[in-house]
Structures are given as C-alpha cells and as structure tokens.
Amino acid sequence: DVTVAPLTRIYDQFPTPSVRNQTLRVAVTAENGTVLVDVTVLVRFLLPSSAAELLQLNLTSPGVVPPQQFAAADLSSTGTTTWLVRPAITQLWLQVQPSPRATVLLSVQGGAFAAAPVGAVVPFGVQQGETELLLRVTAEDGTTTAEYAVVVIQDVAASDTGVQQVV
C-alpha cells in the first residue's frame, strides 16, 4: 500500500499565487518508511494579464462583404475613431478581438454596457446622424481597462463599400 496526500493538501503548501515560481517536493513513501518516489517540481504560476487593448475591430452591414477590418493601429484609446456609412445602412455588425484573455463591453448611444463576446457578431442600430459607441476593454487582472470611442456617421458622400474610416 502507498499513501499519497490529497491534492488539496499539496496545494495548501503553496503561498499566495502572486509568487511566480514555487518548488514543490513530492515524496511517495511506503508504509514501511521506504521512499518510493522523491521528486521536486518547479511550478510556474501564470499571473493574470494586464493587457487591455482592442487589437482588431470588424465592422460590416448586412449584405456588405467582406467586413471592414480595423487593426490596433487604426484605433485609439485616447481619442475617437469615426466611420462614415451610407444612409441606407440602418444596422451594423461589430466583431471585436481584444488582448488575450481580456473582455469587452459595448455601450451604444450612452446606454448600458453589454458584453461583446470575443469573435461573436454583435448587431447594433445606426441612427440618422451620429451613433456613438463606447468599447471598454478589461484585462484579465480585472483592474486594467482601456476605452475606445467610435462614432458612426450616416453620410451621403460615403463610399459604396458601405463603411469607411474617416482619416
């Protein structure tokens, strides 16, 4: 017979996970006291990421293919990104790609924030004139955030591709 301590007891030997690396000694001992296995393991804790960036944003309208893609260089967390759409567009679809393990919340026209799941298509209505979007990216650590303001403007002079960024 071999007795092994329950996993919870082994875990209790670790200090707070804020320490990046910990060594753990695991010894398996027979009832007669003979050590069968004696191993030292280096455990590396992955600390929560503090990256809160919007890496890519796709914007399209029903019937407009392919979607307009905007990379991180096209977006600003310190200013407002503005897009023009032709007047016939009354609904847009938004798709976001934030930093790994970050989450995104979306507010349209100052309304309540709602989840914009990574990779999911989130529809929203476009009003005559300006439609304001606010995207709040929260890092995995739960405290680091970045906000991106986007204004969608219906414009008669907008290109026939449906969506274009104002440079």
GROMACS .gro file of C-alpha atoms in nm:
model
  167
    1ASP     CA    1   0.000   0.000   0.000
    2VAL     CA    2   0.113   0.351  -0.090
    3THR     CA    3  -0.038   0.663   0.066
    4VAL     CA    4  -0.043   0.988  -0.130
    5ALA     CA    5  -0.158   1.313   0.026
    6PRO     CA    6  -0.477   1.452  -0.129
    7LEU     CA    7  -0.420   1.718  -0.394
    8THR     CA    8  -0.579   1.985  -0.179
    9ARG     CA    9  -0.318   1.923   0.090
   10ILE     CA   10  -0.038   1.959  -0.165
   11TYR     CA   11  -0.192   2.282  -0.294
   12ASP     CA   12  -0.208   2.421   0.059
   13GLN     CA   13   0.172   2.413   0.068
   14PHE     CA   14   0.187   2.698  -0.185
   15PRO     CA   15   0.194   3.058  -0.071
   16THR     CA   16  -0.022   3.311  -0.249
   17PRO     CA   17  -0.016   3.266  -0.629
   18SER     CA   18   0.129   3.616  -0.668
   19VAL     CA   19   0.467   3.445  -0.642
   20ARG     CA   20   0.568   3.349  -0.994
   21ASN     CA   21   0.770   3.032  -0.926
   22GLN     CA   22   0.745   2.781  -0.645
   23THR     CA   23   0.915   2.449  -0.593
   24LEU     CA   24   0.715   2.159  -0.460
   25ARG     CA   25   0.867   1.842  -0.322
   26VAL     CA   26   0.654   1.532  -0.367
   27ALA     CA   27   0.761   1.218  -0.185
   28VAL     CA   28   0.572   0.889  -0.203
   29THR     CA   29   0.653   0.666   0.093
   30ALA     CA   30   0.554   0.306   0.156
   31GLU     CA   31   0.405   0.206   0.494
   32ASN     CA   32   0.743   0.065   0.600
   33GLY     CA   33   0.901   0.410   0.550
   34THR     CA   34   1.079   0.332   0.225
   35VAL     CA   35   1.073   0.630  -0.011
   36LEU     CA   36   0.941   0.505  -0.344
   37VAL     CA   37   0.945   0.836  -0.532
   38ASP     CA   38   1.103   1.167  -0.436
   39VAL     CA   39   1.053   1.442  -0.693
   40THR     CA   40   1.098   1.817  -0.679
   41VAL     CA   41   0.877   2.009  -0.923
   42LEU     CA   42   0.907   2.372  -1.026
   43VAL     CA   43   0.558   2.520  -1.056
   44ARG     CA   44   0.518   2.841  -1.257
   45PHE     CA   45   0.209   3.044  -1.185
   46LEU     CA   46   0.071   3.249  -1.470
   47LEU     CA   47  -0.024   3.583  -1.328
   48PRO     CA   48  -0.334   3.749  -1.469
   49SER     CA   49  -0.252   3.960  -1.773
   50SER     CA   50  -0.278   4.338  -1.750
   51ALA     CA   51  -0.311   4.381  -2.129
   52ALA     CA   52  -0.629   4.573  -2.214
   53GLU     CA   53  -0.611   4.659  -2.582
   54LEU     CA   54  -0.850   4.631  -2.871
   55LEU     CA   55  -0.637   4.451  -3.129
   56GLN     CA   56  -0.893   4.435  -3.408
   57LEU     CA   57  -1.245   4.550  -3.478
   58ASN     CA   58  -1.454   4.428  -3.771
   59LEU     CA   59  -1.749   4.635  -3.884
   60THR     CA   60  -1.993   4.532  -4.151
   61SER     CA   61  -2.352   4.569  -4.258
   62PRO     CA   62  -2.594   4.301  -4.377
   63GLY     CA   63  -2.516   4.240  -4.742
   64VAL     CA   64  -2.175   4.414  -4.732
   65VAL     CA   65  -1.893   4.164  -4.785
   66PRO     CA   66  -1.616   4.150  -4.680
   67PRO     CA   67  -1.630   4.324  -4.341
   68GLN     CA   68  -1.425   4.639  -4.288
   69GLN     CA   69  -1.135   4.542  -4.062
   70PHE     CA   70  -0.959   4.788  -3.839
   71ALA     CA   71  -0.634   4.686  -3.669
   72ALA     CA   72  -0.498   4.829  -3.345
   73ALA     CA   73  -0.307   5.097  -3.540
   74ASP     CA   74  -0.641   5.228  -3.676
   75LEU     CA   75  -0.799   5.254  -3.331
   76SER     CA   76  -0.728   5.494  -3.049
   77SER     CA   77  -0.791   5.454  -2.676
   78THR     CA   78  -0.718   5.824  -2.627
   79GLY     CA   79  -0.938   5.977  -2.897
   80THR     CA   80  -1.239   5.899  -3.109
   81THR     CA   81  -1.238   5.686  -3.423
   82THR     CA   82  -1.500   5.799  -3.675
   83TRP     CA   83  -1.659   5.596  -3.954
   84LEU     CA   84  -1.892   5.703  -4.233
   85VAL     CA   85  -2.173   5.481  -4.362
   86ARG     CA   86  -2.414   5.538  -4.646
   87PRO     CA   87  -2.768   5.646  -4.549
   88ALA     CA   88  -2.930   5.314  -4.645
   89ILE     CA   89  -2.741   5.135  -4.366
   90THR     CA   90  -2.956   5.111  -4.053
   91GLN     CA   91  -2.780   4.821  -3.883
   92LEU     CA   92  -2.415   4.731  -3.841
   93TRP     CA   93  -2.245   4.423  -3.706
   94LEU     CA   94  -1.947   4.458  -3.478
   95GLN     CA   95  -1.687   4.191  -3.405
   96VAL     CA   96  -1.401   4.252  -3.160
   97GLN     CA   97  -1.064   4.094  -3.087
   98PRO     CA   98  -0.908   4.225  -2.764
   99SER     CA   99  -0.583   4.128  -2.595
  100PRO     CA  100  -0.571   3.759  -2.499
  101ARG     CA  101  -0.797   3.680  -2.201
  102ALA     CA  102  -0.942   4.034  -2.196
  103THR     CA  103  -1.315   4.108  -2.212
  104VAL     CA  104  -1.507   4.377  -2.399
  105LEU     CA  105  -1.821   4.566  -2.302
  106LEU     CA  106  -2.015   4.777  -2.554
  107SER     CA  107  -2.237   5.079  -2.493
  108VAL     CA  108  -2.442   5.224  -2.781
  109GLN     CA  109  -2.561   5.585  -2.758
  110GLY     CA  110  -2.476   5.609  -2.386
  111GLY     CA  111  -2.688   5.306  -2.298
  112ALA     CA  112  -2.598   5.033  -2.053
  113PHE     CA  113  -2.283   4.834  -2.118
  114ALA     CA  114  -2.335   4.481  -2.251
  115ALA     CA  115  -2.087   4.205  -2.325
  116ALA     CA  116  -1.935   4.195  -2.673
  117PRO     CA  117  -1.800   3.838  -2.671
  118VAL     CA  118  -1.469   3.783  -2.850
  119GLY     CA  119  -1.531   3.674  -3.207
  120ALA     CA  120  -1.911   3.696  -3.179
  121VAL     CA  121  -2.107   3.921  -3.415
  122VAL     CA  122  -2.285   4.193  -3.216
  123PRO     CA  123  -2.557   4.381  -3.408
  124PHE     CA  124  -2.645   4.742  -3.330
  125GLY     CA  125  -2.872   5.000  -3.490
  126VAL     CA  126  -2.739   5.302  -3.677
  127GLN     CA  127  -2.930   5.625  -3.621
  128GLN     CA  128  -2.959   5.917  -3.860
  129GLY     CA  129  -2.665   6.144  -3.797
  130GLU     CA  130  -2.424   6.008  -3.537
  131THR     CA  131  -2.429   5.679  -3.349
  132GLU     CA  132  -2.182   5.674  -3.060
  133LEU     CA  133  -2.020   5.352  -2.943
  134LEU     CA  134  -1.802   5.308  -2.638
  135LEU     CA  135  -1.598   4.989  -2.607
  136ARG     CA  136  -1.448   4.913  -2.266
  137VAL     CA  137  -1.171   4.652  -2.267
  138THR     CA  138  -1.089   4.496  -1.929
  139ALA     CA  139  -0.771   4.295  -1.883
  140GLU     CA  140  -0.767   3.953  -1.721
  141ASP     CA  141  -0.644   4.115  -1.396
  142GLY     CA  142  -0.987   4.281  -1.365
  143THR     CA  143  -0.844   4.627  -1.293
  144THR     CA  144  -0.665   4.744  -1.607
  145THR     CA  145  -0.906   4.898  -1.859
  146ALA     CA  146  -0.897   5.093  -2.184
  147GLU     CA  147  -1.189   5.264  -2.355
  148TYR     CA  148  -1.234   5.319  -2.727
  149ALA     CA  149  -1.485   5.575  -2.854
  150VAL     CA  150  -1.628   5.517  -3.200
  151VAL     CA  151  -1.868   5.743  -3.386
  152VAL     CA  152  -2.059   5.608  -3.687
  153ILE     CA  153  -2.198   5.885  -3.909
  154GLN     CA  154  -2.451   5.830  -4.185
  155ASP     CA  155  -2.315   6.027  -4.479
  156VAL     CA  156  -2.449   6.073  -4.831
  157ALA     CA  157  -2.092   6.101  -4.964
  158ALA     CA  158  -1.980   5.770  -4.805
  159SER     CA  159  -1.833   5.517  -5.048
  160ASP     CA  160  -2.038   5.233  -5.192
  161THR     CA  161  -1.832   4.983  -4.992
  162GLY     CA  162  -2.073   5.064  -4.713
  163VAL     CA  163  -1.828   5.158  -4.437
  164GLN     CA  164  -1.517   5.370  -4.439
  165GLN     CA  165  -1.297   5.519  -4.173
  166VAL     CA  166  -1.250   5.894  -4.153
  167VAL     CA  167  -0.877   5.958  -4.156
   0.00000   0.00000   0.00000
